[in-house]
PDB file of C-alpha atoms in Angstrom:
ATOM      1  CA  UNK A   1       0.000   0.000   0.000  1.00 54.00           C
ATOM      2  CA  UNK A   2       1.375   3.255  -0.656  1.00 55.00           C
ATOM      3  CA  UNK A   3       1.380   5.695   2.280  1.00 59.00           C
ATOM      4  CA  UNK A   4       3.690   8.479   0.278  1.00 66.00           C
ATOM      5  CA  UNK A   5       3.418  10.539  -2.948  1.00 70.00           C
ATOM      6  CA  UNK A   6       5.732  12.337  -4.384  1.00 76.00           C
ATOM      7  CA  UNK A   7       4.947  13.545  -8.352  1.00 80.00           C
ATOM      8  CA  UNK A   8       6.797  15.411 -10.783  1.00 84.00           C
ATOM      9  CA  UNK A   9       5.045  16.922 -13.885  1.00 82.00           C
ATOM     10  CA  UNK A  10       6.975  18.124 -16.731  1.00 87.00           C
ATOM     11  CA  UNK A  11       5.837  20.097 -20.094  1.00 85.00           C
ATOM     12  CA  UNK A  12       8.061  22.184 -22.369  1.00 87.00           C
ATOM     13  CA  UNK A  13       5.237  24.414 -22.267  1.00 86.00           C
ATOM     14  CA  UNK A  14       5.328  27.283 -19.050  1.00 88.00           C
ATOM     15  CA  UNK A  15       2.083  28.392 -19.888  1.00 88.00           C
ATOM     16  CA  UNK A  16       0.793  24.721 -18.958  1.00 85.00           C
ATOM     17  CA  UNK A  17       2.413  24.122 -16.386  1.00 84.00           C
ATOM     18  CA  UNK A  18       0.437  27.548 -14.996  1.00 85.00           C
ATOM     19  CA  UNK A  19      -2.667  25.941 -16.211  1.00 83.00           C
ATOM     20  CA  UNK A  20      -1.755  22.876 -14.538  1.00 79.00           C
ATOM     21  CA  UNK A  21      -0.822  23.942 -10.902  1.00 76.00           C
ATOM     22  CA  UNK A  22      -4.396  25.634 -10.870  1.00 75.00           C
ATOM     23  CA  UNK A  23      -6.198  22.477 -12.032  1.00 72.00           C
ATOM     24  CA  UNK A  24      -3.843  20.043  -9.865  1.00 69.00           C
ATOM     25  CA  UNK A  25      -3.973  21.849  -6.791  1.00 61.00           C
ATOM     26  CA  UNK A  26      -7.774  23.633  -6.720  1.00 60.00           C
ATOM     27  CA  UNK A  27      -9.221  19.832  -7.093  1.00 54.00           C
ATOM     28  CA  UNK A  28      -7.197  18.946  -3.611  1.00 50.00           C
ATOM     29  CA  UNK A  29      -9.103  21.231  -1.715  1.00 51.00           C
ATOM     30  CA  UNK A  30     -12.315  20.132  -2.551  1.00 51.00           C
ATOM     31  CA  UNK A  31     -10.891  16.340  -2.303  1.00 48.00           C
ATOM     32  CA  UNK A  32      -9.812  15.855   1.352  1.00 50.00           C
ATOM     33  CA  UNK A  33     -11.800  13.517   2.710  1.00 49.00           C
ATOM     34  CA  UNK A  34     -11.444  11.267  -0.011  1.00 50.00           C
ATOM     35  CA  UNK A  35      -7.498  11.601   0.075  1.00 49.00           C
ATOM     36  CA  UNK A  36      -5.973  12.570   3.133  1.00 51.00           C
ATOM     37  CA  UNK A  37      -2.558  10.861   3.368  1.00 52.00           C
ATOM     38  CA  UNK A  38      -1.799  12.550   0.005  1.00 52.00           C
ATOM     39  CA  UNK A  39      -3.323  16.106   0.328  1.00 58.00           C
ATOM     40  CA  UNK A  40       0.102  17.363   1.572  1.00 64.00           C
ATOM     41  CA  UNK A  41       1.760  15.719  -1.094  1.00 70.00           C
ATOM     42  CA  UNK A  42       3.916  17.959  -3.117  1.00 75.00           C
ATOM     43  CA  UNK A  43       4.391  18.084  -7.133  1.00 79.00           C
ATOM     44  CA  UNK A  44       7.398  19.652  -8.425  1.00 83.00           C
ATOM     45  CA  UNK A  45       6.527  21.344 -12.118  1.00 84.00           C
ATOM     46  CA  UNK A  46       9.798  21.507 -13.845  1.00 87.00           C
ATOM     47  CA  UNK A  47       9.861  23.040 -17.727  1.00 90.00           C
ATOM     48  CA  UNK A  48      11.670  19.898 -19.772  1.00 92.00           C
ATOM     49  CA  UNK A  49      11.551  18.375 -22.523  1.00 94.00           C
ATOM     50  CA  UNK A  50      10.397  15.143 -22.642  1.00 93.00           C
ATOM     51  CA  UNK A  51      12.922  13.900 -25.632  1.00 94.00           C
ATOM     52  CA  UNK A  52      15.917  15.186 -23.253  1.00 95.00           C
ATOM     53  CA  UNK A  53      15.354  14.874 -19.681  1.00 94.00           C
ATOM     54  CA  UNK A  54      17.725  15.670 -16.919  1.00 94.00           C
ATOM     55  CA  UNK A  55      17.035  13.202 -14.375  1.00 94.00           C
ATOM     56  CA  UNK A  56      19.606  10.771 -13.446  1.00 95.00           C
ATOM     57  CA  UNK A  57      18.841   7.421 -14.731  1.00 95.00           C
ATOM     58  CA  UNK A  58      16.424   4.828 -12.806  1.00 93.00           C
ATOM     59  CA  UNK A  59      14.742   8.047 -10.833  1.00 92.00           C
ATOM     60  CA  UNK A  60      11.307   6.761 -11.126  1.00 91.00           C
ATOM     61  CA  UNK A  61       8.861   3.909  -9.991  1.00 90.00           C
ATOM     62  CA  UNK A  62       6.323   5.151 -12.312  1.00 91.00           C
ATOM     63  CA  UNK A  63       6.478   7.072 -15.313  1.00 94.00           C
ATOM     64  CA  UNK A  64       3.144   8.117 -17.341  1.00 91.00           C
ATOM     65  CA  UNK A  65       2.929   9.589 -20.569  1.00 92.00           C
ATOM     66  CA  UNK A  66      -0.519  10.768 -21.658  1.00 89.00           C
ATOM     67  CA  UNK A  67      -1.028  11.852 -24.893  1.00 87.00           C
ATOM     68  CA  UNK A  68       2.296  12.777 -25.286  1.00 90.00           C
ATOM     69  CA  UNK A  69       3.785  10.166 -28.150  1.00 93.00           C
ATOM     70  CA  UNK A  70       1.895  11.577 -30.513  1.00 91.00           C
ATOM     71  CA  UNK A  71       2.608  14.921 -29.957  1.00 90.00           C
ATOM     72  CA  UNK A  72       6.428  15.586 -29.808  1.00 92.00           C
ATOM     73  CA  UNK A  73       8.961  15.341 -32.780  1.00 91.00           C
ATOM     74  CA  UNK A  74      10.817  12.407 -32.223  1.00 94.00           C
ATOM     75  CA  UNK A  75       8.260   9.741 -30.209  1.00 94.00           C
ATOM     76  CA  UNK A  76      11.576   7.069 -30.315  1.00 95.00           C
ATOM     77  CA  UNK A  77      13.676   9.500 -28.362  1.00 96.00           C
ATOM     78  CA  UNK A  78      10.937  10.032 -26.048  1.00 95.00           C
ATOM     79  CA  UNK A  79       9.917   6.401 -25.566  1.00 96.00           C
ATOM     80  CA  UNK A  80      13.611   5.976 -24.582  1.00 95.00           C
ATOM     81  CA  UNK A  81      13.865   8.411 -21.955  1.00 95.00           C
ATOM     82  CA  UNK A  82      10.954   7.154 -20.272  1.00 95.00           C
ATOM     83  CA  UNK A  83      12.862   3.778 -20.149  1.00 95.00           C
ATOM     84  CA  UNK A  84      16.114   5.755 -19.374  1.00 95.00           C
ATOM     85  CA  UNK A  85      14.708   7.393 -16.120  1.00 95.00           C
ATOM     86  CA  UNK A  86      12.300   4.198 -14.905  1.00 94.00           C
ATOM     87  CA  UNK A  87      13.871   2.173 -12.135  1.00 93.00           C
ATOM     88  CA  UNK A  88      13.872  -1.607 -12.459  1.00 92.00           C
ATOM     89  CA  UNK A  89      10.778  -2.596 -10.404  1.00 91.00           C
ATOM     90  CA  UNK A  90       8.875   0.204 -12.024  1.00 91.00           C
ATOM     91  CA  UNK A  91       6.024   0.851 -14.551  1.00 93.00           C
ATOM     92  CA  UNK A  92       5.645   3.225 -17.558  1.00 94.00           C
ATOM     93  CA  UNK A  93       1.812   3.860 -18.305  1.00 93.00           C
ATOM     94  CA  UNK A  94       1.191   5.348 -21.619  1.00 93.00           C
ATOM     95  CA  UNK A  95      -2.156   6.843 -22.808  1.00 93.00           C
ATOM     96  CA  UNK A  96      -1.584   7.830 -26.602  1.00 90.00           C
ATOM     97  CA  UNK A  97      -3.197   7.880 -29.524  1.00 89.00           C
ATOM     98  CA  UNK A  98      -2.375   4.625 -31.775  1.00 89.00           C
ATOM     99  CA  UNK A  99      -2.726   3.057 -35.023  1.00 85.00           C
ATOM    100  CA  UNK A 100      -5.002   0.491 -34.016  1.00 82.00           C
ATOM    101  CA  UNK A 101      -3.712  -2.717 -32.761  1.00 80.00           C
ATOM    102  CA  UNK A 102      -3.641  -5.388 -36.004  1.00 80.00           C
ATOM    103  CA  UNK A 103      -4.779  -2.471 -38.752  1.00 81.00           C
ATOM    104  CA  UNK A 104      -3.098  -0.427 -41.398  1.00 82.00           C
ATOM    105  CA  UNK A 105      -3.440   3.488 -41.746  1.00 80.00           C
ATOM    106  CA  UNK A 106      -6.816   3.696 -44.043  1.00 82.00           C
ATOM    107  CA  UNK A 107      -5.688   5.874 -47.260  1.00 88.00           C
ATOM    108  CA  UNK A 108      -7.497   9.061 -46.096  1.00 85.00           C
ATOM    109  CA  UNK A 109      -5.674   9.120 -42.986  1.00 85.00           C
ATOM    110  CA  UNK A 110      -2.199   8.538 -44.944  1.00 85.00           C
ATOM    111  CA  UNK A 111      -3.304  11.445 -47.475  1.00 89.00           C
ATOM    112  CA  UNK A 112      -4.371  13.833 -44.357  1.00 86.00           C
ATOM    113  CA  UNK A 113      -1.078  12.594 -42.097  1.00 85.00           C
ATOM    114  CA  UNK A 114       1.317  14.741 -42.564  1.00 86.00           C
ATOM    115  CA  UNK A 115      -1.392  17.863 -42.954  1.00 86.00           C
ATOM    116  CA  UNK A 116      -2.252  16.847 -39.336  1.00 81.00           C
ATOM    117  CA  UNK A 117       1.255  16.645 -37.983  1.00 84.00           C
ATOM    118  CA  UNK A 118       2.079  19.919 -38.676  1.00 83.00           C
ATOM    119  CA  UNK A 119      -0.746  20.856 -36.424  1.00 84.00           C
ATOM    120  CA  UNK A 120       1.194  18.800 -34.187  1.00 82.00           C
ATOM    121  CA  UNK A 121      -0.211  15.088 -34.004  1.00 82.00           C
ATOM    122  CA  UNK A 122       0.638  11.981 -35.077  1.00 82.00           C
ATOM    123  CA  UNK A 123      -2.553  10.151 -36.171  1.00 80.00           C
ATOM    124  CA  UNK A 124      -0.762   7.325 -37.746  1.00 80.00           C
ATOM    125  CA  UNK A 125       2.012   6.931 -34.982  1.00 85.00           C
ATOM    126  CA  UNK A 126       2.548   3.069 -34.820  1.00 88.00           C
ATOM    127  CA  UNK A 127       2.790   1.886 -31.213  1.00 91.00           C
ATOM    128  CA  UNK A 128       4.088  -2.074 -31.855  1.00 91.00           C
ATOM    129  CA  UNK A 129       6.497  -0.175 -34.458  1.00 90.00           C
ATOM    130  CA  UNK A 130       8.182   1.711 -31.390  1.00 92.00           C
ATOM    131  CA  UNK A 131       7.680  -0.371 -29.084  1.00 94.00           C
ATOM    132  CA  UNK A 132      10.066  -2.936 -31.005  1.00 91.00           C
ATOM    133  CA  UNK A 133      12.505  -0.238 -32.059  1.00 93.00           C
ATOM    134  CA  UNK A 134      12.944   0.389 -28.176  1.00 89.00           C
ATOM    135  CA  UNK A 135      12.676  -2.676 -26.647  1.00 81.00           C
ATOM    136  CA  UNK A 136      15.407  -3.100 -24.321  1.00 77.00           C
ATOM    137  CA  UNK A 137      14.404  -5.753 -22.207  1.00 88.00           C
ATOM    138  CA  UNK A 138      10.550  -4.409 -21.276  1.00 93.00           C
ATOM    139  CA  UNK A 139       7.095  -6.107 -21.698  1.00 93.00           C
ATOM    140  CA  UNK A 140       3.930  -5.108 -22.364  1.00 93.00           C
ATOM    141  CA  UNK A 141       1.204  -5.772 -19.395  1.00 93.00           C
ATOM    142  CA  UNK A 142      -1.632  -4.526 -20.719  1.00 93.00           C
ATOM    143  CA  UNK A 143      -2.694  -2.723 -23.686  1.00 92.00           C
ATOM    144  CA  UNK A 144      -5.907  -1.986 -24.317  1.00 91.00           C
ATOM    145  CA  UNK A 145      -8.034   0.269 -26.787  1.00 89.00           C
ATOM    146  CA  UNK A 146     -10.369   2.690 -24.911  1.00 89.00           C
ATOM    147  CA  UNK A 147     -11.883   4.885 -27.182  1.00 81.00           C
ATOM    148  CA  UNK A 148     -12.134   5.567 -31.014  1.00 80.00           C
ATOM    149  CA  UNK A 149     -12.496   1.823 -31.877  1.00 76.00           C
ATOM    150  CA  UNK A 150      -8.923   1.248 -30.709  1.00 69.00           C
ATOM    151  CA  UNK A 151      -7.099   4.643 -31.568  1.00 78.00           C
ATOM    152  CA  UNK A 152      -6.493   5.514 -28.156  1.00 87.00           C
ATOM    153  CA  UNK A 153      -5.098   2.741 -26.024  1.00 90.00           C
ATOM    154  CA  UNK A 154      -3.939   2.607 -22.276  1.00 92.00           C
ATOM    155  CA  UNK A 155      -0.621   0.507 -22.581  1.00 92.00           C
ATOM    156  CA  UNK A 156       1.708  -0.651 -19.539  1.00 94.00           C
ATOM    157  CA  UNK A 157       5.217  -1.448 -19.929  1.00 94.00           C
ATOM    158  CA  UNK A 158       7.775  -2.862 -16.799  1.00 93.00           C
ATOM    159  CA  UNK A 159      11.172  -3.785 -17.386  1.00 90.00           C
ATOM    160  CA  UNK A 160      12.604  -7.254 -17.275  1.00 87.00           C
ATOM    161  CA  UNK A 161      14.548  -8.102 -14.386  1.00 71.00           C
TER     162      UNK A 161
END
């Protein structure tokens, strides 16, 4: 059972990490009674980017990506820092957005692809692609589609000892 908390959030972005420190800690004040071994719990915000992080290596027991693949330039670099800076016993949850599990990119979403990533999302991002490009000794738990008919899947990974 866990009994202590400690989080760190990081975003390149400064502006969201504003936005985030009013939704984070607002909630906690309203949440007390359901939470009250963690409403003390701090969460350092640091401005980093994900592809490049500065934490030494094995720093975390958990590391969670959400909706983050997708979205930054080089989703193998990132992938591999969140291995990089997760300690052996520990747990990487992703929640991306996914070619769907078994399927090809349909030919409109090829044609629109690259339109769409210069918005800044990968819609055709390949998840069993990376994951076999990066896998240094890891397994996949669980992964499992939860909305859009598979597009969006919640995937844990945990090393091999």
């Amino acid at each position: 059972m866990i009994t202590t908390l400690q989080t760190t959030l990081v975003s390149i972005f400064p502006h969201l990490l504003r936005i985030w420190r009013r939704v984070i800690y607002k909630p906690f004040s309203t949440i007390k009674s359901e939470y009250p071994k963690f409403i003390n719990t701090p969460i350092i915000f640091l401005e980093m980017d994900a592809q490049n992080m500065v934490f030494n290596n094995k720093s975390f027991d958990y590391v969670v990506g959400s909706l983050i693949l997708s979205v930054v330039p080089d989703a193998d670099k990132c992938f591999q820092e969140m291995v990089r800076v997760l300690n052996q016993s520990g747990k990487i949850i992703i929640f991306d957005k996914f070619t769907p599990k078994n399927k090809k990119l349909s030919l409109s979403k090829k044609i629109i692809r690259p339109f769409v990533r210069v918005l800044g999302t990968d819609i055709g991002l390949n998840f069993e692609e990376l994951y076999l490009r990066n896998n240094n000794d890891l397994r996949v738990e669980k992964d499992k589609p939860v909305m859009m008919n598979g597009m969006y899947r919640e995937i844990i990974i945990s090393k091999i000892s």
